[in-house]
Short mmCIF file of C-alpha atoms in Angstrom, two decimals:
data_model
loop_
_atom_site.label_atom_id
_atom_site.label_comp_id
_atom_site.label_asym_id
_atom_site.label_seq_id
_atom_site.Cartn_x
_atom_site.Cartn_y
_atom_site.Cartn_z
CA MET A 1 -29.23 13.95 1.02
CA GLU A 2 -31.38 14.46 -2.05
CA GLY A 3 -31.33 12.07 -5.03
CA SER A 4 -29.70 8.70 -5.50
CA LEU A 5 -25.96 8.21 -5.82
CA THR A 6 -26.24 7.12 -9.44
CA ALA A 7 -28.27 10.19 -10.28
CA THR A 8 -25.62 12.50 -8.88
CA ARG A 9 -22.59 11.07 -10.70
CA VAL A 10 -20.68 13.71 -12.61
CA ARG A 11 -17.87 13.91 -15.12
CA PHE A 12 -14.32 14.76 -14.03
CA ALA A 13 -14.88 18.22 -15.44
CA VAL A 14 -16.89 19.18 -12.34
CA GLU A 15 -14.22 17.76 -9.99
CA ASP A 16 -13.45 21.02 -8.23
CA ASP A 17 -16.74 22.89 -8.44
CA VAL A 18 -17.33 22.80 -4.70
CA ASP A 19 -18.68 25.38 -2.26
CA GLU A 20 -16.06 27.88 -1.20
CA ASP A 21 -16.84 27.19 2.47
CA SER A 22 -15.40 23.69 2.49
CA ARG A 23 -11.57 22.29 2.11
CA PRO A 24 -9.02 19.17 1.08
CA SER A 25 -6.38 16.70 2.32
CA LYS A 26 -6.25 13.10 3.47
CA ARG A 27 -6.42 10.05 5.49
CA ARG A 28 -7.04 7.13 7.82
CA ARG A 29 -7.36 5.90 11.41
CA THR A 30 -6.29 5.62 15.10
CA ASP A 31 -6.40 4.00 18.50
CA SER A 32 -5.99 7.02 20.76
CA LEU A 33 -5.17 10.56 19.69
CA GLN A 34 -4.07 13.69 21.44
CA LEU A 35 -6.49 16.58 21.53
CA ALA A 36 -5.74 19.35 19.09
CA GLY A 37 -5.36 22.84 20.50
CA LYS A 38 -8.72 24.55 20.87
CA ASP A 39 -7.49 27.77 19.31
CA GLU A 40 -5.47 26.04 16.58
CA PRO A 41 -7.90 23.82 14.65
CA ARG A 42 -5.27 22.76 12.12
CA ARG A 43 -2.63 21.70 14.67
CA ASN A 44 -2.52 19.05 17.37
CA ALA A 45 -0.50 19.19 20.53
CA ALA A 46 2.59 18.01 18.67
CA GLY A 47 2.25 20.71 16.03
CA CYS A 48 0.60 18.46 13.44
CA GLY A 49 -2.55 19.28 11.56
CA HIS A 50 -5.00 17.94 9.02
CA ARG A 51 -5.12 20.17 5.95
CA LEU A 52 -8.91 20.21 5.93
CA GLY A 53 -9.12 21.30 9.55
CA VAL A 54 -10.35 17.88 10.74
CA LEU A 55 -9.78 17.32 14.47
CA PRO A 56 -9.63 14.18 16.65
CA THR A 57 -12.94 12.93 18.02
CA GLY A 58 -11.89 13.89 21.54
CA ASN A 59 -12.00 17.56 20.61
CA LEU A 60 -15.79 17.35 20.69
CA PHE A 61 -15.43 17.51 24.49
CA LEU A 62 -13.92 20.95 24.06
CA THR A 63 -16.66 22.25 21.79
CA GLY A 64 -19.70 20.50 23.23
CA SER A 65 -22.35 18.79 21.11
CA SER A 66 -23.67 21.89 19.39
CA THR A 67 -24.59 21.06 15.78
CA SER A 68 -23.29 24.47 14.76
CA LYS A 69 -19.82 23.24 15.73
CA ASN A 70 -20.16 19.60 14.69
CA ILE A 71 -21.13 19.56 11.01
CA ARG A 72 -21.17 15.77 10.63
CA PRO A 73 -24.86 15.10 11.47
CA GLY A 74 -26.29 17.72 9.15
CA GLY A 75 -23.70 17.25 6.45
CA LEU A 76 -24.03 13.46 6.13
CA GLY A 77 -27.80 13.17 6.54
CA THR A 78 -28.86 9.52 6.85
CA PHE A 79 -25.24 8.43 6.45
CA ASN A 80 -24.57 9.97 9.88
CA VAL A 81 -25.73 6.74 11.58
CA LEU A 82 -22.64 4.96 10.25
CA PRO A 83 -19.47 4.95 12.38
CA ASP A 84 -16.49 6.46 10.60
CA ALA A 85 -14.83 3.11 9.91
CA VAL A 86 -18.01 1.73 8.31
CA LEU A 87 -18.66 4.95 6.39
CA LEU A 88 -15.18 4.83 4.86
CA VAL A 89 -15.70 1.20 3.82
CA VAL A 90 -18.93 2.22 2.09
CA LEU A 91 -17.25 5.14 0.35
CA ALA A 92 -14.41 2.86 -0.77
CA SER A 93 -16.96 0.78 -2.69
CA PHE A 94 -17.90 3.76 -4.88
CA ASP A 95 -16.26 4.70 -8.16
CA ALA A 96 -14.38 7.94 -8.74
CA ASN A 97 -17.30 9.80 -10.33
CA THR A 98 -19.52 9.05 -7.33
CA LEU A 99 -16.89 10.21 -4.88
CA LEU A 100 -16.35 13.44 -6.81
CA ALA A 101 -20.10 14.04 -6.84
CA LEU A 102 -20.36 13.41 -3.09
CA ARG A 103 -17.63 15.99 -2.50
CA THR A 104 -20.01 18.64 -3.86
CA ALA A 105 -22.89 17.64 -1.56
CA SER A 106 -21.62 19.15 1.72
CA ARG A 107 -18.48 19.99 3.65
CA ALA A 108 -18.86 16.76 5.62
CA PHE A 109 -19.06 14.63 2.49
CA PHE A 110 -16.16 16.61 1.06
CA ALA A 111 -13.98 15.62 4.03
CA TYR A 112 -14.84 11.91 4.00
CA SER A 113 -14.79 11.57 0.20
CA SER A 114 -11.34 13.18 0.11
CA HIS A 115 -9.86 10.42 2.28
CA GLU A 116 -6.55 9.64 0.55
CA PRO A 117 -6.36 5.84 1.15
CA ILE A 118 -9.59 5.49 -0.85
CA TRP A 119 -8.08 7.39 -3.76
CA LYS A 120 -4.83 5.44 -3.52
CA ASP A 121 -6.79 2.20 -3.85
CA LEU A 122 -8.54 3.63 -6.91
CA VAL A 123 -5.19 4.47 -8.51
CA VAL A 124 -3.86 0.98 -7.74
CA SER A 125 -6.95 -0.63 -9.25
CA ARG A 126 -6.65 1.36 -12.51
CA ALA A 127 -2.90 1.78 -12.95
CA ASN A 128 -2.04 -1.83 -13.90
CA GLY A 129 1.08 -1.57 -11.79
CA LYS A 130 2.45 1.55 -13.52
CA LEU A 131 2.48 5.11 -12.18
CA ARG A 132 3.10 7.78 -14.81
CA TYR A 133 2.41 10.93 -12.79
CA TRP A 134 2.43 12.26 -9.27
CA GLU A 135 0.33 15.34 -8.53
CA GLY A 136 0.88 15.70 -4.80
CA SER A 137 -2.10 13.56 -3.73
CA TRP A 138 -3.67 10.31 -4.82
CA ARG A 139 -6.93 12.07 -5.77
CA LYS A 140 -5.18 14.52 -8.05
CA THR A 141 -3.01 11.74 -9.46
CA TYR A 142 -6.13 9.71 -10.28
CA ILE A 143 -7.73 12.67 -12.04
CA ARG A 144 -4.57 13.46 -14.00
CA SER A 145 -4.07 9.81 -14.98
CA PHE A 146 -7.62 8.69 -15.73
CA GLY A 147 -9.81 11.80 -15.94
CA ARG A 148 -10.28 14.55 -18.49
CA CYS A 149 -7.14 16.37 -17.44
CA ASP A 150 -4.31 16.47 -19.98
CA ASP A 151 -1.98 18.62 -17.90
CA SER A 152 -1.53 19.38 -14.24
CA PRO A 153 -3.44 22.58 -13.34
CA SER A 154 -1.30 25.33 -11.88
CA GLU A 155 -3.92 25.59 -9.12
CA TRP A 156 -6.57 23.12 -8.06
CA PRO A 157 -9.75 25.01 -7.09
CA THR A 158 -10.42 22.84 -4.03
CA ASP A 159 -7.01 23.47 -2.50
CA SER A 160 -8.41 26.41 -0.55
CA ILE A 161 -11.36 24.48 0.94
CA ARG A 162 -11.44 23.53 4.63
CA THR A 163 -13.96 21.53 6.64
CA PRO A 164 -13.83 22.72 10.26
CA GLY A 165 -16.44 20.97 12.36
CA ILE A 166 -15.43 17.40 11.43
CA TYR A 167 -14.15 15.38 14.39
CA SER A 168 -12.79 12.00 13.30
CA ASP A 169 -9.94 9.84 14.54
CA GLU A 170 -10.15 7.85 11.31
CA LEU A 171 -9.46 10.92 9.20
CA TYR A 172 -7.06 12.59 11.62
CA GLN A 173 -4.71 9.68 12.38
CA PRO A 174 -2.89 9.68 9.01
CA ALA A 175 -2.20 13.41 9.34
CA LEU A 176 -0.83 12.85 12.84
CA CYS A 177 1.44 10.08 11.52
CA ALA A 178 2.56 12.11 8.51
CA HIS A 179 3.66 15.01 10.72
CA THR A 180 5.28 12.96 13.49
CA SER A 181 9.06 12.96 13.28
CA LEU A 182 10.51 9.56 14.14
CA THR A 183 14.04 10.88 14.66
CA PRO A 184 13.50 11.64 18.40
CA TYR A 185 12.83 7.94 19.03
CA PHE A 186 16.41 7.23 17.94
CA LEU A 187 18.04 10.53 18.91
CA PRO A 188 16.16 11.72 22.02
CA HIS A 189 19.09 14.01 22.83
CA PRO A 190 21.58 15.50 20.33
CA THR A 191 24.58 14.10 22.21
CA ARG A 192 23.00 10.92 23.60
CA PRO A 193 21.57 8.74 20.83
CA ARG A 194 19.47 5.74 21.76
CA CYS A 195 21.75 3.00 20.48
CA THR A 196 22.00 -0.57 21.78
CA ILE A 197 23.41 -2.23 18.66
CA ALA A 198 27.00 -3.49 18.78
CA LYS A 199 29.55 -1.58 16.71
CA ALA A 200 32.64 -2.69 14.81
CA ASP A 201 35.18 -1.23 12.40
CA ALA A 202 35.57 -3.18 9.16
CA SER A 203 39.35 -2.96 9.39
CA SER A 204 39.23 -5.32 12.39
CA LEU A 205 37.03 -7.94 10.70
CA THR A 206 37.96 -11.09 8.83
CA ALA A 207 35.58 -13.88 7.90
CA GLU A 208 36.76 -15.79 10.99
CA THR A 209 36.47 -12.93 13.48
CA PHE A 210 33.10 -11.85 12.10
CA SER A 211 31.78 -15.40 12.34
CA SER A 212 32.94 -15.89 15.94
CA LEU A 213 31.91 -12.44 17.23
CA TYR A 214 28.61 -11.86 15.42
CA ALA A 215 27.39 -14.58 13.05
CA ILE A 216 27.62 -17.61 15.35
CA PRO A 217 26.23 -15.72 18.41
CA SER A 218 23.49 -14.31 16.12
CA LYS A 219 24.31 -10.74 17.10
CA PRO A 220 23.37 -7.67 15.00
CA VAL A 221 26.19 -5.21 14.45
CA LEU A 222 26.71 -1.75 12.95
CA ILE A 223 29.89 -1.73 10.85
CA SER A 224 31.84 1.40 9.89
CA SER A 225 34.59 1.96 7.27
CA ALA A 226 33.41 -1.02 5.19
CA MET A 227 32.45 0.99 2.10
CA ASN A 228 35.57 3.12 1.72
CA GLY A 229 36.45 1.65 -1.68
CA TRP A 230 32.99 1.83 -3.21
CA PRO A 231 32.76 4.18 -6.23
CA SER A 232 29.09 4.77 -5.46
CA LEU A 233 30.05 6.29 -2.10
CA GLN A 234 33.31 7.99 -3.01
CA GLN A 235 31.84 9.69 -6.08
CA SER A 236 28.33 10.25 -4.60
CA LEU A 237 26.82 8.28 -7.48
CA TRP A 238 23.86 6.98 -5.47
CA THR A 239 22.31 10.14 -4.09
CA MET A 240 18.75 10.80 -5.21
CA ASP A 241 19.97 13.65 -7.42
CA ALA A 242 22.63 11.49 -9.06
CA LEU A 243 20.26 8.57 -9.64
CA GLU A 244 17.71 10.87 -11.24
CA THR A 245 20.37 12.28 -13.55
CA ARG A 246 21.74 8.87 -14.54
CA PHE A 247 18.56 6.79 -14.67
CA LYS A 248 15.77 9.33 -15.12
CA ASP A 249 13.57 7.24 -17.42
CA ILE A 250 14.34 3.78 -16.07
CA SER A 251 11.42 2.25 -14.19
CA PHE A 252 11.97 0.86 -10.71
CA ARG A 253 9.60 -0.96 -8.37
CA ALA A 254 8.05 0.94 -5.47
CA GLU A 255 5.54 -1.31 -3.70
CA ALA A 256 2.49 -1.67 -6.01
CA PHE A 257 3.98 0.37 -8.86
CA ASP A 258 6.67 0.43 -11.51
CA LEU A 259 7.53 4.07 -12.19
CA PRO A 260 10.32 6.04 -13.88
CA PHE A 261 12.88 7.27 -11.38
CA HIS A 262 12.09 10.93 -12.14
CA VAL A 263 8.44 10.28 -11.22
CA TYR A 264 9.50 8.59 -7.99
CA ARG A 265 11.77 11.53 -7.21
CA GLN A 266 8.87 13.90 -7.79
CA TYR A 267 6.77 11.77 -5.42
CA SER A 268 9.55 11.69 -2.82
CA ASP A 269 9.86 15.48 -2.90
CA ASP A 270 6.10 16.06 -2.59
CA CYS A 271 4.63 13.51 -0.20
CA ASP A 272 4.67 15.42 3.08
CA GLU A 273 1.05 14.41 3.73
CA GLU A 274 1.72 10.68 3.23
CA ASP A 275 1.74 8.72 6.48
CA SER A 276 3.35 5.70 4.77
CA PRO A 277 5.30 6.93 1.73
CA LEU A 278 6.00 4.55 -1.12
CA TYR A 279 9.29 2.69 -0.62
CA LEU A 280 11.40 1.99 -3.70
CA PHE A 281 12.57 -1.62 -3.34
CA ASP A 282 13.86 -3.12 -6.59
CA SER A 283 15.56 -6.52 -6.99
CA ARG A 284 16.49 -6.02 -10.67
CA PHE A 285 18.27 -2.68 -10.40
CA VAL A 286 21.54 -4.06 -11.75
CA GLU A 287 19.90 -5.59 -14.82
CA LYS A 288 17.74 -2.52 -15.44
CA THR A 289 20.77 -0.22 -15.47
CA GLY A 290 22.76 -2.44 -17.82
CA GLY A 291 25.08 -3.48 -15.01
CA ALA A 292 26.06 0.12 -14.18
CA MET A 293 24.77 -0.03 -10.61
CA GLY A 294 26.42 -3.39 -10.05
CA LYS A 295 29.78 -1.69 -10.56
CA GLY A 296 29.06 0.79 -7.78
CA TYR A 297 29.51 -1.61 -4.88
CA THR A 298 31.26 -4.82 -3.82
CA PRO A 299 29.90 -7.36 -1.29
CA PHE A 300 31.93 -7.59 1.90
CA PRO A 301 34.32 -10.56 2.19
CA PHE A 302 33.99 -10.84 5.98
CA PHE A 303 30.39 -12.10 5.61
CA GLY A 304 31.78 -15.26 4.00
CA GLU A 305 30.79 -17.19 0.90
CA ASP A 306 27.19 -16.90 -0.27
CA LEU A 307 26.20 -20.53 -0.79
CA PHE A 308 23.03 -19.64 -2.70
CA ALA A 309 25.40 -18.78 -5.57
CA LEU A 310 25.67 -22.56 -6.10
CA LEU A 311 22.17 -22.44 -7.60
CA GLY A 312 23.33 -20.18 -10.42
CA ALA A 313 20.46 -18.64 -12.37
CA GLU A 314 17.95 -20.44 -10.13
CA ARG A 315 19.04 -18.62 -6.97
CA PRO A 316 16.34 -16.48 -5.30
CA ASN A 317 16.29 -12.68 -5.39
CA TYR A 318 19.15 -11.54 -3.20
CA ARG A 319 19.99 -7.87 -3.84
CA TRP A 320 17.84 -4.76 -3.76
CA LEU A 321 18.15 -1.04 -4.38
CA ILE A 322 16.28 0.77 -1.60
CA ALA A 323 15.33 4.44 -1.69
CA GLY A 324 12.72 6.72 -0.21
CA PRO A 325 11.83 9.87 1.69
CA ALA A 326 11.75 10.23 5.45
CA ARG A 327 9.12 7.96 7.10
CA SER A 328 9.28 5.38 4.30
CA GLY A 329 10.54 1.96 5.25
CA SER A 330 9.68 -1.66 6.06
CA THR A 331 7.41 -2.77 8.87
CA PHE A 332 8.45 -5.71 11.05
CA HIS A 333 9.49 -8.80 9.12
CA LYS A 334 12.04 -11.59 8.98
CA ASP A 335 14.23 -11.92 5.92
CA PRO A 336 13.16 -14.58 3.41
CA ASN A 337 14.22 -18.22 3.31
CA GLY A 338 16.11 -18.12 6.61
CA THR A 339 18.86 -15.89 5.18
CA SER A 340 20.96 -13.24 6.90
CA ALA A 341 21.37 -9.79 5.37
CA TRP A 342 23.50 -6.67 5.23
CA ASN A 343 22.20 -3.18 4.49
CA ALA A 344 24.59 -0.38 3.43
CA VAL A 345 23.55 3.30 3.46
CA LEU A 346 24.78 5.50 0.58
CA CYS A 347 22.65 8.55 1.33
CA GLY A 348 20.81 9.71 4.48
CA ARG A 349 20.14 7.77 7.69
CA LYS A 350 18.08 4.72 8.62
CA GLY A 351 16.60 3.87 12.01
CA TRP A 352 16.56 0.20 13.01
CA VAL A 353 14.49 -1.66 15.61
CA MET A 354 15.22 -5.38 16.01
CA PHE A 355 14.09 -8.32 18.13
CA PRO A 356 15.60 -11.84 18.27
CA PRO A 357 13.77 -14.74 16.56
CA ASP A 358 12.03 -15.85 19.77
CA VAL A 359 10.54 -12.42 20.62
CA CYS A 360 7.57 -11.36 18.53
CA PRO A 361 7.53 -7.53 18.43
CA PRO A 362 4.63 -5.82 20.22
CA GLY A 363 1.83 -5.15 17.74
CA VAL A 364 2.86 -8.02 15.44
CA TYR A 365 0.77 -11.19 15.34
CA THR A 366 1.70 -14.56 13.80
CA ASN A 367 0.38 -18.08 13.67
CA GLU A 368 2.46 -20.93 15.10
CA ASP A 369 4.76 -21.49 12.10
CA GLU A 370 4.84 -17.78 11.15
CA SER A 371 3.38 -18.49 7.72
CA GLU A 372 0.94 -15.67 8.40
CA VAL A 373 2.23 -12.41 9.86
CA THR A 374 -0.09 -9.53 10.60
CA SER A 375 1.33 -6.10 11.36
CA PRO A 376 -1.72 -3.86 10.98
CA LEU A 377 -0.06 -0.58 11.89
CA SER A 378 1.91 1.75 9.67
CA ILE A 379 5.45 2.53 10.82
CA PRO A 380 4.56 5.86 12.52
CA GLU A 381 1.54 4.20 14.18
CA TRP A 382 3.81 1.51 15.61
CA PHE A 383 6.12 4.11 17.13
CA LEU A 384 3.25 6.18 18.52
CA THR A 385 1.48 3.14 19.96
CA TYR A 386 4.10 0.56 20.90
CA PHE A 387 7.64 1.95 20.99
CA ASP A 388 7.60 3.22 24.59
CA TYR A 389 6.04 -0.02 25.83
CA ALA A 390 8.56 -2.11 23.88
CA TRP A 391 11.50 -0.06 25.15
CA SER A 392 10.40 -0.34 28.79
CA THR A 393 9.71 -4.08 28.43
CA TYR A 394 12.66 -5.20 26.28
CA GLY A 395 15.13 -2.30 26.49
CA PRO A 396 18.36 -2.13 28.51
CA SER A 397 16.53 -1.00 31.66
CA ALA A 398 13.67 -3.53 31.53
CA LYS A 399 12.63 -4.89 34.93
CA ASP A 400 12.52 -8.52 33.82
CA PRO A 401 16.11 -9.78 33.45
CA GLU A 402 14.92 -12.45 31.01
CA LEU A 403 13.64 -9.76 28.62
CA ARG A 404 16.20 -7.06 29.31
CA GLY A 405 18.25 -6.10 26.26
CA LYS A 406 16.13 -8.08 23.79
CA MET A 407 15.19 -4.93 21.84
CA ILE A 408 18.00 -3.59 19.66
CA VAL A 409 17.83 0.03 18.44
CA GLY A 410 20.28 2.03 16.35
CA VAL A 411 20.87 4.44 13.49
CA CYS A 412 22.82 3.49 10.37
CA GLY A 413 24.32 6.58 8.77
CA LEU A 414 26.12 7.39 5.53
CA GLY A 415 28.87 4.85 4.82
CA GLU A 416 27.76 2.39 7.51
CA VAL A 417 26.45 -1.17 7.23
CA VAL A 418 24.01 -3.10 9.41
CA TYR A 419 24.22 -6.88 9.73
CA VAL A 420 20.90 -8.67 10.40
CA PRO A 421 21.30 -12.30 11.54
CA SER A 422 19.03 -15.05 10.25
CA GLY A 423 15.56 -15.06 11.78
CA TRP A 424 15.70 -11.64 13.47
CA TRP A 425 12.62 -9.43 13.38
CA HIS A 426 13.42 -5.93 12.15
CA LEU A 427 11.71 -2.66 11.31
CA VAL A 428 13.62 -0.13 9.18
CA VAL A 429 12.62 3.50 8.64
CA ASN A 430 14.29 6.32 6.75
CA LEU A 431 14.99 9.24 9.05
CA ASP A 432 16.00 11.37 6.04
CA GLU A 433 15.73 10.93 2.30
CA SER A 434 17.86 7.81 1.93
CA VAL A 435 19.40 5.43 -0.60
CA ALA A 436 20.82 2.03 0.32
CA VAL A 437 21.73 -1.33 -1.14
CA THR A 438 21.04 -4.61 0.64
CA GLN A 439 21.87 -8.26 0.02
CA ASN A 440 20.62 -11.48 1.58
CA PHE A 441 23.11 -14.32 1.83
CA VAL A 442 23.75 -17.82 3.14
CA SER A 443 27.13 -18.42 4.73
CA GLU A 444 27.97 -21.65 6.52
CA THR A 445 26.85 -20.05 9.79
CA GLU A 446 23.18 -19.77 8.81
CA LEU A 447 23.23 -22.74 6.42
CA THR A 448 21.57 -25.08 8.91
CA ASN A 449 18.76 -22.56 9.45
CA VAL A 450 18.25 -22.21 5.70
CA ILE A 451 18.16 -25.96 5.06
CA ARG A 452 15.74 -26.42 7.98
CA PHE A 453 13.54 -23.65 6.54
CA MET A 454 13.54 -25.34 3.11
CA ARG A 455 12.73 -28.73 4.58
CA ASP A 456 10.07 -27.73 7.12
CA LYS A 457 8.46 -24.65 5.54
CA PRO A 458 8.44 -25.17 1.76
CA ASP A 459 5.22 -23.18 1.42
CA GLN A 460 7.04 -20.09 2.77
CA LEU A 461 9.96 -20.18 0.32
CA SER A 462 10.07 -17.19 -2.03
CA GLY A 463 11.99 -15.57 -4.89
CA PHE A 464 13.45 -18.71 -6.51
CA LYS A 465 13.73 -18.70 -10.28
CA GLY A 466 13.71 -21.13 -13.18
CA SER A 467 11.86 -24.41 -12.90
CA LEU A 468 12.26 -24.68 -9.14
CA THR A 469 9.08 -25.23 -7.15
CA PRO A 470 8.68 -25.21 -3.35
CA SER A 471 8.67 -29.01 -3.30
CA THR A 472 11.94 -29.32 -5.25
CA ILE A 473 14.04 -26.49 -3.76
CA TYR A 474 15.30 -28.45 -0.74
CA GLU A 475 16.48 -31.37 -2.88
CA ARG A 476 18.04 -29.10 -5.52
CA PHE A 477 19.99 -27.01 -3.00
CA THR A 478 21.25 -29.91 -0.89
CA ARG A 479 22.38 -31.69 -4.06
CA ALA A 480 24.28 -28.57 -5.15
CA LEU A 481 25.96 -28.49 -1.72
CA GLN A 482 26.91 -32.17 -1.92
CA GLU A 483 28.47 -31.69 -5.34
CA ASN A 484 30.27 -28.38 -4.76
CA ALA A 485 30.88 -28.13 -1.00
CA PRO A 486 30.66 -31.67 0.38
CA GLU A 487 32.37 -30.97 3.71
CA THR A 488 30.15 -27.98 4.37
CA TYR A 489 27.13 -30.13 3.48
CA ILE A 490 28.13 -32.87 5.93
CA ARG A 491 28.62 -30.40 8.78
CA ALA A 492 25.32 -28.62 8.10
CA MET A 493 23.26 -31.82 7.83
CA GLY A 494 24.86 -33.24 10.98
CA ALA A 495 23.94 -30.08 12.91
CA LEU A 496 20.45 -30.20 11.46
CA GLU A 497 19.82 -33.77 12.60
CA LYS A 498 21.06 -32.98 16.12
CA THR A 499 19.01 -29.82 16.61
CA SER A 500 15.81 -30.53 14.71
CA PRO A 501 14.87 -33.88 13.15
CA PRO A 502 12.31 -33.71 10.31
CA LEU A 503 8.85 -32.61 11.36
CA LYS A 504 6.26 -35.36 11.44
CA ARG A 505 3.43 -34.04 9.33
CA GLU A 506 0.06 -35.15 10.62
CA SER A 507 -2.15 -36.94 8.08
CA VAL A 508 -5.92 -37.16 8.12
CA TRP A 509 -5.58 -40.71 9.51
CA ASP A 510 -3.75 -39.43 12.60
CA LYS A 511 -6.64 -37.18 13.63
#
């Protein structure tokens, strides 16, 4: 490559002045990938394809090592010595002008400098937590937001560019994930869904029956007919269309960004190339809508009293509006502060994968007290890499009777509610464009778990408000219980002392 990087920096005005023989799209990385069809360079064996024509590394075995077919060595010059993962780290250290300049250097640089996660990080670093536009890709969104581009062009000149001859798992993996439907994992056959979660009708549930059948045994359950009286369901007030009409300019939280709902809707409708779409997850949706959304639903009485209500304004975040396109969702996690949760679907369908507290999901890594949880894969990557192994190891037909049935799988559809017991690992993914509401709660059943969590893991407590600090939350909550629910307090503390006395924390003098 001729010239230094600083010498080749250009203004945004030259952004799309690139050779006509090149071409754009996005992405990231992989463990093992299927070979793409030799005669269909933009499609893999599953019918997926990278918009630039990038193919998995394994396709080099089909084409041989001819430099006329592999454009990486000649196109990257001295940068060719770097493995893809290292090259992308180097490119991620450059600013936007440098990346745009590199895209004009060769088709190979065009492909690597168009990698969408790099551009997403640039948007995050400049946006100060607010997203005002969505232009169909993070690169275009960056240019529209921070470049010399007042309006969205009707056509972007580089949209017609392709880069055949680039073989990279790092670049191809996100495209594979973005075009992999996750529905077959839950519905492998139209009439035989893969469903191992217990089911119940709300009409048969009271607080006592729910506690004895599901809460005390710590058993997830899919509940139907529970939302029949909700205005939000009966009047279809919480579809994406309805929310956009009612709350178009109200900003909601979607991961790293606050953005008006109409911008999120635009993103949701135009993110087909995103392997991990932004997930709208907002804990202040009732306050932001002036209480309007709070009138659309009513918590379910059979879950029992929520004892965190005793903390009043100091209680932690407990309710969230959740929305997103297909493939958006939450990777494996446990709900905060030892709470249980319910999740009610008002639009679309959600796929659930759950494991009990003592079974760490395949692909998830934690330290001993679970204060650090690493789940390096996106949701589609987890399904592509681990689902089949997990199902054969922990599913209903697992060979080991000790592990058999530990993995719970199911689909929560419109008007249904999922109950997640305290401490359960769960992954949730939208199978369609979906809207839901969820609440975390503390009934007497999980109270002992919550108090234990407060006492033994204060550094992991989250979401509490007011003047509460991790070191004072345990004392404040137990005092509130003593004053307002003394019998419940006595039972919970008695169970706590029997099952788990206070941890002895090792001091420097004990070592």
